[in-house]
XYZ file of N, CA and C in Angstrom:
585
model
N 117.673 -145.252 93.092
C 117.271 -146.423 93.230
C 117.486 -147.109 92.459
N 118.313 -148.494 93.522
C 118.221 -149.371 92.330
C 117.554 -150.641 92.943
N 117.186 -151.530 91.631
C 116.550 -152.179 91.876
C 117.300 -153.206 91.004
N 117.559 -154.570 92.257
C 118.409 -155.594 92.078
C 118.014 -156.452 91.278
N 118.242 -157.269 90.414
C 117.411 -158.775 89.395
C 118.462 -159.924 89.199
N 118.063 -160.757 90.301
C 119.127 -161.871 90.122
C 119.603 -162.641 89.056
N 120.451 -163.482 89.296
C 120.358 -164.309 87.885
C 120.079 -165.420 88.259
N 120.579 -166.895 87.391
C 119.582 -167.978 87.153
C 119.517 -168.855 88.730
N 118.703 -169.518 88.431
C 118.558 -170.342 89.605
C 117.345 -169.519 90.259
N 116.443 -170.992 90.612
C 115.794 -170.684 92.055
C 115.740 -170.356 92.938
N 116.494 -170.041 94.087
C 117.180 -169.964 94.416
C 116.738 -168.568 95.412
N 116.718 -168.589 96.016
C 116.004 -167.411 97.574
C 117.669 -166.238 97.024
N 117.049 -165.049 97.889
C 118.460 -164.195 97.460
C 119.634 -164.156 98.615
N 118.757 -164.491 99.979
C 119.432 -165.237 101.197
C 119.710 -166.769 101.609
N 120.561 -167.970 101.324
C 120.275 -168.722 101.899
C 120.483 -168.983 102.891
N 119.501 -169.853 104.111
C 120.819 -170.635 105.561
C 121.598 -171.655 104.935
N 122.802 -171.781 105.325
C 123.179 -173.251 104.805
C 123.211 -173.939 105.557
N 123.203 -175.014 105.932
C 123.384 -176.310 106.555
C 124.098 -176.186 108.016
N 124.982 -175.382 107.366
C 126.420 -174.935 108.313
C 126.007 -173.596 109.775
N 124.894 -173.726 109.035
C 123.669 -172.341 109.668
C 124.500 -170.940 109.437
N 125.294 -170.789 108.383
C 125.474 -169.097 108.435
C 124.672 -169.140 106.734
N 124.500 -167.905 106.736
C 124.065 -167.273 105.812
C 124.714 -167.346 104.383
N 124.205 -167.739 103.189
C 125.024 -167.014 101.737
C 124.227 -166.462 101.280
N 124.360 -165.508 99.866
C 123.394 -164.847 98.579
C 124.646 -165.208 97.572
N 123.008 -165.096 96.581
C 123.972 -164.468 95.091
C 123.604 -163.244 94.994
N 124.159 -162.245 95.631
C 123.573 -161.115 95.506
C 125.223 -160.476 95.217
N 124.933 -159.446 93.863
C 126.713 -159.399 93.940
C 126.832 -157.542 94.383
N 126.174 -156.774 95.310
C 126.302 -155.874 95.853
C 126.410 -155.702 96.662
N 127.173 -154.413 96.907
C 127.836 -154.282 98.431
C 126.560 -153.478 98.634
N 124.897 -154.327 99.654
C 123.999 -153.290 99.933
C 124.063 -152.781 101.227
N 125.162 -153.036 102.078
C 125.571 -152.586 103.276
C 126.019 -151.656 103.101
N 126.936 -150.877 102.127
C 127.870 -149.755 102.222
C 126.395 -148.713 100.932
N 126.156 -149.704 99.694
C 125.405 -148.633 99.190
C 124.182 -148.127 99.441
N 123.869 -148.581 100.286
C 122.287 -148.145 101.044
C 122.509 -146.733 101.515
N 123.816 -146.433 102.146
C 124.503 -145.545 102.679
C 123.850 -143.934 101.563
N 123.928 -144.520 99.716
C 123.515 -143.514 98.409
C 122.434 -143.854 98.044
N 121.831 -144.924 98.119
C 120.600 -145.460 97.732
C 119.595 -145.902 97.939
N 118.350 -146.309 97.671
C 117.493 -147.358 98.441
C 117.785 -148.496 97.416
N 117.515 -149.774 98.304
C 118.357 -150.720 97.629
C 117.436 -151.634 97.495
N 116.461 -152.097 96.173
C 115.332 -152.823 96.090
C 115.623 -154.107 95.496
N 115.853 -155.611 96.264
C 115.693 -156.602 95.458
C 114.774 -157.617 95.751
N 114.047 -158.321 94.612
C 113.057 -158.810 93.908
C 113.511 -160.210 93.285
N 112.376 -160.797 95.164
C 113.326 -162.471 94.277
C 112.134 -163.443 92.794
N 112.855 -164.186 92.806
C 112.231 -164.859 91.493
C 110.777 -165.402 91.698
N 109.913 -166.253 91.055
C 108.610 -166.058 91.535
C 108.278 -166.869 92.384
N 107.464 -167.033 93.223
C 107.021 -167.899 94.408
C 108.229 -168.682 95.428
N 109.029 -167.328 95.477
C 110.823 -168.097 96.008
C 110.954 -166.390 97.364
N 110.809 -167.581 98.159
C 111.249 -165.862 99.815
C 112.216 -165.296 99.546
N 112.268 -164.317 99.799
C 113.578 -163.162 100.048
C 115.095 -164.816 100.879
N 114.686 -164.650 101.206
C 115.401 -165.539 102.760
C 114.680 -167.146 103.071
N 115.653 -168.251 103.002
C 115.194 -169.354 103.169
C 116.589 -170.246 103.696
N 116.209 -171.197 104.073
C 117.046 -172.732 103.741
C 117.314 -173.229 102.446
N 118.279 -173.814 102.838
C 118.468 -175.126 101.451
C 119.696 -176.159 102.157
N 119.380 -177.302 101.293
C 120.092 -178.406 101.393
C 120.995 -178.526 100.572
N 121.758 -179.914 101.023
C 122.962 -180.349 100.057
C 122.477 -181.584 99.913
N 122.978 -181.939 98.142
C 122.484 -183.168 97.578
C 123.535 -184.157 98.142
N 123.400 -185.166 98.082
C 124.309 -185.998 97.615
C 125.650 -185.984 97.465
N 125.503 -185.188 96.035
C 126.644 -184.894 95.226
C 127.197 -183.582 95.720
N 126.612 -183.276 97.055
C 127.567 -181.948 96.975
C 127.040 -180.826 96.918
N 125.792 -180.888 96.141
C 125.482 -179.523 95.417
C 124.618 -178.879 96.230
N 124.440 -177.654 96.453
C 123.226 -176.926 96.802
C 121.902 -177.564 96.005
N 120.822 -177.356 97.094
C 119.417 -178.206 96.211
C 118.100 -176.998 97.038
N 117.398 -176.517 96.270
C 116.460 -175.792 96.504
C 115.402 -176.274 95.888
N 113.989 -176.573 96.582
C 112.702 -177.090 95.945
C 112.256 -176.444 94.999
N 111.984 -176.306 94.070
C 110.716 -176.152 93.115
C 110.207 -175.262 93.447
N 108.957 -174.050 93.953
C 107.980 -174.146 95.228
C 106.786 -173.514 93.753
N 105.520 -174.244 94.148
C 104.713 -174.067 93.456
C 104.579 -173.255 93.199
N 104.328 -173.033 91.376
C 103.614 -172.247 90.687
C 105.225 -171.303 89.974
N 106.121 -171.366 90.442
C 107.080 -170.938 90.201
C 107.428 -171.085 88.209
N 107.736 -172.191 87.927
C 107.601 -172.666 86.338
C 106.574 -171.603 85.816
N 105.393 -171.747 86.247
C 104.357 -171.364 85.465
C 104.400 -169.812 85.253
N 104.658 -169.014 86.544
C 105.112 -167.755 86.129
C 106.772 -167.205 85.662
N 107.641 -167.782 85.788
C 108.791 -167.296 85.788
C 109.292 -167.533 84.027
N 109.711 -166.042 83.558
C 109.909 -166.220 82.245
C 110.183 -164.266 82.974
N 110.545 -164.042 81.269
C 111.155 -162.673 81.043
C 109.653 -161.900 81.235
N 108.916 -161.671 80.853
C 107.745 -161.070 80.945
C 107.421 -160.774 82.200
N 107.111 -162.057 82.839
C 107.044 -161.792 84.819
C 108.317 -161.083 85.273
N 109.039 -161.362 85.052
C 110.071 -160.217 85.896
C 110.318 -158.850 85.118
N 110.150 -158.720 84.156
C 110.084 -157.495 83.895
C 108.839 -156.351 84.468
N 108.276 -157.165 84.154
C 106.352 -156.689 84.956
C 106.460 -156.717 85.782
N 107.041 -157.681 86.891
C 107.002 -156.966 88.291
C 107.663 -156.218 88.725
N 109.682 -155.804 88.418
C 110.427 -154.769 88.983
C 109.802 -153.174 87.847
N 108.855 -153.679 86.602
C 107.384 -152.375 87.227
C 106.975 -151.788 87.838
N 106.720 -152.811 88.463
C 105.158 -152.224 89.324
C 106.291 -152.043 90.631
N 107.411 -152.793 91.186
C 107.407 -152.314 92.022
C 108.107 -151.043 92.293
N 108.748 -150.719 90.609
C 109.399 -149.298 90.901
C 108.229 -148.483 91.149
N 107.325 -148.290 90.544
C 106.006 -147.987 90.837
C 105.555 -147.099 92.263
N 105.721 -148.638 92.688
C 105.075 -148.438 93.822
C 105.925 -147.431 95.065
N 107.131 -148.146 94.877
C 108.248 -147.493 95.160
C 108.347 -145.876 95.005
N 108.209 -145.384 94.230
C 107.742 -144.547 93.568
C 107.024 -143.452 94.231
N 105.570 -144.280 94.379
C 104.760 -143.437 95.343
C 105.061 -143.644 96.707
N 105.494 -144.076 97.062
C 105.065 -144.508 99.014
C 107.376 -143.985 99.211
N 107.866 -144.515 98.641
C 109.085 -143.208 98.966
C 109.688 -142.341 98.495
N 110.381 -141.710 99.630
C 111.266 -139.833 98.712
C 112.239 -140.706 98.295
N 111.868 -140.642 96.676
C 113.281 -141.083 95.598
C 113.254 -139.835 94.288
N 115.080 -139.616 94.214
C 115.687 -138.710 93.944
C 115.689 -139.756 92.132
N 114.157 -139.413 91.605
C 114.171 -139.693 90.247
C 115.040 -139.315 89.598
N 116.052 -138.951 90.122
C 117.268 -138.414 88.268
C 118.088 -139.388 88.120
N 117.682 -140.341 89.399
C 118.627 -141.538 88.759
C 117.971 -143.249 89.565
N 117.475 -143.659 88.524
C 116.625 -144.680 89.296
C 117.088 -145.912 88.154
N 118.155 -146.288 88.660
C 119.149 -147.762 87.933
C 118.109 -148.460 88.108
N 118.158 -149.853 87.156
C 117.956 -151.392 87.402
C 118.990 -152.178 87.112
N 119.432 -152.922 88.252
C 121.128 -153.725 87.709
C 120.745 -155.334 87.600
N 120.746 -155.720 86.858
C 120.943 -157.423 86.230
C 122.234 -157.664 86.435
N 121.719 -159.241 87.014
C 123.405 -159.790 87.149
C 122.833 -160.683 86.537
N 123.631 -161.540 85.420
C 124.005 -162.908 84.960
C 122.075 -162.854 84.393
N 121.554 -163.871 84.422
C 120.271 -163.891 83.978
C 119.687 -162.480 83.623
N 119.922 -161.417 85.360
C 118.991 -160.408 85.605
C 119.462 -159.486 84.663
N 120.385 -159.900 83.978
C 120.794 -158.714 82.548
C 120.362 -158.813 81.639
N 119.288 -160.055 81.454
C 118.836 -159.718 80.332
C 117.413 -159.091 80.650
N 117.252 -159.125 81.485
C 115.916 -158.208 82.106
C 115.948 -157.395 82.635
N 116.708 -156.806 82.576
C 117.422 -155.336 83.439
C 116.730 -154.419 82.300
N 117.381 -154.457 80.697
C 116.771 -153.739 79.544
C 115.221 -154.249 79.691
N 114.973 -154.745 78.862
C 113.260 -154.906 79.269
C 112.590 -154.258 80.404
N 113.292 -154.112 81.737
C 112.619 -153.243 82.423
C 112.283 -151.752 81.696
N 113.236 -151.071 81.909
C 113.820 -150.297 81.182
C 113.349 -149.563 79.971
N 112.494 -150.639 78.444
C 112.207 -150.431 78.465
C 109.810 -150.199 78.709
N 109.606 -150.675 79.434
C 108.360 -151.104 79.897
C 108.457 -149.127 80.789
N 108.752 -149.368 81.470
C 109.188 -147.877 82.437
C 110.466 -146.824 82.211
N 109.699 -145.492 81.856
C 110.203 -145.312 81.230
C 111.156 -144.395 82.220
N 111.042 -144.411 83.570
C 110.701 -143.882 84.419
C 112.454 -144.045 84.735
N 113.323 -145.097 84.650
C 114.061 -145.664 84.928
C 115.596 -145.087 84.525
N 116.576 -144.609 84.573
C 117.290 -143.376 83.718
C 118.490 -144.168 84.087
N 119.092 -145.071 84.495
C 120.282 -146.352 83.831
C 119.369 -147.532 83.811
N 120.344 -148.694 83.026
C 120.185 -149.844 83.303
C 122.089 -150.661 83.474
N 122.094 -151.348 84.369
C 123.590 -152.331 84.265
C 122.858 -153.620 84.493
N 124.069 -154.540 83.161
C 124.044 -155.472 82.689
C 124.992 -155.618 83.057
N 125.617 -156.874 84.174
C 126.562 -157.262 84.866
C 126.851 -158.627 83.912
N 127.703 -159.020 83.959
C 128.339 -160.699 83.817
C 127.445 -161.154 82.983
N 126.332 -160.795 81.935
C 125.450 -161.423 81.718
C 125.919 -162.046 80.310
N 124.869 -162.890 79.449
C 125.880 -163.369 78.367
C 124.470 -162.925 77.636
N 125.043 -162.816 76.031
C 124.073 -162.288 74.861
C 123.284 -163.513 74.340
N 123.619 -164.711 74.947
C 123.618 -165.818 74.379
C 122.799 -166.814 75.538
N 121.649 -167.189 74.882
C 120.866 -168.228 76.135
C 121.117 -169.353 76.930
N 121.207 -169.812 77.340
C 121.558 -170.757 78.320
C 121.799 -172.169 77.847
N 121.530 -172.348 76.393
C 121.241 -173.888 76.032
C 122.565 -174.053 74.941
N 123.232 -172.886 74.974
C 124.740 -172.730 74.098
C 125.684 -172.845 75.371
N 125.432 -173.064 75.883
C 126.184 -173.516 77.598
C 126.217 -174.990 77.343
N 125.562 -176.180 76.532
C 126.033 -177.109 76.585
C 127.001 -177.670 75.584
N 126.551 -176.366 74.060
C 126.860 -177.178 73.182
C 128.745 -176.902 73.784
N 128.894 -175.024 74.385
C 130.295 -175.049 74.541
C 130.817 -175.895 75.580
N 130.369 -176.574 76.255
C 130.527 -177.968 77.568
C 131.592 -178.868 76.558
N 130.393 -179.143 75.253
C 130.903 -179.861 74.150
C 132.206 -179.583 73.491
N 132.504 -178.147 73.312
C 133.432 -178.130 72.361
C 134.560 -177.872 73.285
N 134.611 -177.874 74.563
C 135.907 -177.433 75.698
C 136.303 -179.051 76.025
N 134.960 -179.506 75.879
C 135.888 -180.975 76.600
C 136.806 -181.614 75.008
N 135.887 -181.459 73.929
C 136.467 -181.697 72.653
C 138.234 -181.204 72.971
N 138.609 -179.851 73.225
C 139.280 -179.486 73.423
C 140.461 -179.765 74.031
N 139.651 -180.173 75.419
C 140.792 -181.130 76.298
C 140.988 -182.173 75.742
N 140.550 -183.041 74.593
C 140.757 -184.279 75.109
C 139.658 -185.234 75.696
N 139.030 -184.571 76.124
C 138.149 -185.877 77.297
C 137.605 -186.589 75.884
N 137.304 -186.284 74.793
C 136.626 -187.300 73.916
C 136.372 -186.607 72.045
N 136.472 -186.616 71.145
C 137.217 -186.593 70.214
C 136.277 -185.660 69.268
N 136.798 -184.657 68.217
C 135.894 -183.743 67.858
C 134.749 -183.934 66.976
N 134.829 -185.958 66.613
C 133.340 -186.611 65.921
C 132.197 -186.738 67.207
N 132.620 -187.035 68.465
C 131.926 -187.357 69.579
C 130.980 -186.008 69.843
N 131.983 -184.631 69.991
C 131.841 -183.911 70.638
C 130.339 -183.336 69.592
N 130.548 -183.169 68.349
C 130.066 -182.678 67.214
C 128.495 -184.032 67.020
N 128.479 -185.523 67.443
C 127.612 -186.095 67.687
C 126.152 -185.758 68.407
N 127.471 -185.226 70.052
C 126.263 -184.817 71.100
C 125.611 -183.530 70.384
N 126.439 -182.663 70.143
C 125.878 -180.820 69.912
C 125.037 -181.795 68.998
N 124.678 -182.066 67.520
C 123.743 -182.404 67.191
C 122.258 -183.180 67.358
N 122.656 -183.305 69.294
C 121.622 -184.018 69.751
C 121.040 -183.258 70.679
N 122.066 -182.377 70.450
C 121.877 -181.410 71.601
C 120.683 -180.262 70.901
N 121.129 -180.157 69.630
C 119.957 -179.146 68.385
C 118.875 -180.040 68.184
N 118.475 -180.638 68.612
C 117.145 -182.313 68.387
C 116.495 -181.511 69.644
N 117.094 -181.868 70.721
C 116.236 -181.609 72.041
C 115.710 -179.627 71.928
N 117.004 -178.864 71.846
C 116.566 -177.181 71.703
C 115.796 -177.272 70.431
N 115.097 -178.201 69.796
C 113.988 -177.884 68.626
C 112.396 -178.304 68.826
N 112.804 -179.193 70.384
C 111.625 -179.467 70.509
C 110.994 -178.077 71.287
N 112.238 -177.740 72.332
C 112.149 -176.589 73.009
C 111.410 -175.307 72.298
N 111.990 -175.092 71.237
C 111.207 -173.365 70.206
C 110.141 -174.191 70.372
N 109.565 -175.164 69.302
C 108.622 -175.595 68.930
C 107.401 -175.711 69.825
N 107.375 -174.958 71.092
C 106.256 -175.385 72.324
C 107.522 -174.051 73.415
N 107.011 -173.133 72.462
C 107.822 -171.669 73.992
C 106.900 -171.007 75.000
N 105.284 -171.813 74.925
C 105.042 -171.592 75.473
C 104.470 -172.677 76.834
N 105.955 -173.334 76.776
C 105.700 -174.391 77.124
C 106.297 -174.304 79.086
N 105.140 -175.028 80.419
C 106.285 -174.140 81.574
C 106.314 -176.273 82.193
N 105.697 -176.914 81.387
C 106.108 -178.487 82.159
C 107.090 -178.725 81.546
N 108.065 -178.812 80.510
C 108.874 -179.160 79.571
C 110.137 -178.495 80.301
N 111.414 -179.629 80.592
C 112.864 -179.112 80.876
C 113.830 -180.000 80.189
N 115.116 -179.293 80.736
C 116.125 -180.246 80.258
C 116.981 -180.480 81.199
N 116.912 -182.011 81.076
C 117.540 -182.868 82.663
C 119.126 -182.733 81.899
N 119.846 -182.141 83.199
C 121.411 -181.959 83.054
C 122.099 -182.882 84.039
N 123.384 -183.539 83.772
C 124.193 -184.531 84.847
C 124.705 -183.242 85.561
N 125.432 -184.259 86.252
C 126.342 -183.499 87.515
C 127.305 -182.555 86.966
N 127.863 -182.879 85.753
C 128.577 -181.926 84.567
C 128.384 -181.017 83.781
N 127.041 -180.561 84.155
C 126.119 -179.964 83.794
C 125.954 -180.319 82.275
N 125.919 -181.783 81.538
C 125.508 -182.114 80.275
C 124.353 -182.151 79.775
N 123.920 -181.664 78.725
C 122.084 -181.607 78.627
C 122.673 -183.485 78.406
N 120.950 -184.071 79.084
C 121.050 -185.284 78.494
C 119.607 -185.446 77.579
N 118.455 -184.934 77.898
C 117.407 -185.346 77.243
C 115.941 -183.698 77.789
N 115.189 -183.510 76.799
C 113.810 -182.886 77.226
C 112.785 -183.642 77.466
N 112.705 -183.151 79.099
C 110.813 -183.756 79.453
C 109.885 -183.105 79.658
N 108.841 -184.056 79.882
C 107.300 -183.441 80.704
C 107.090 -183.804 81.477
């Protein structure tokens, strides 16, 4: 059995594009792998497995944040839900328990080990394309790369990084908040924390 945990975004695992074609963020070849494994896909909280998306005027894909998503979305929620799904699947399906794999992609790669800690029936963990640093560091790296490319001076980049640390400190002072977010512009540059 393979339990697949997607990465970042609140997108459904399958989405219908405005052009009428489906896309997916799933990095598994589900069709061929399902010949050998039971494949279980777990969506994010309050997010359907499949739904339509829209394209913003900027050209970026977007999907509305469903009610309850922010309140539930956490490492604990994701690991606990996967644990429950594994236990339920083992009761309802004929599964070879010698190979129970939790496969996390990107952000899901940080969740997969937490699932294995909760559920001792997990035999294998795959953390694919994950990052050991949290997403806050993406903004800092963007500033450093921008300076290396000559798009801004090292001094300007450092001023921006210092302001990022001020915003990050606000996040870490209130780690259980489900109402605060970071606003980023189209270039994925952090602008500010808001409630």
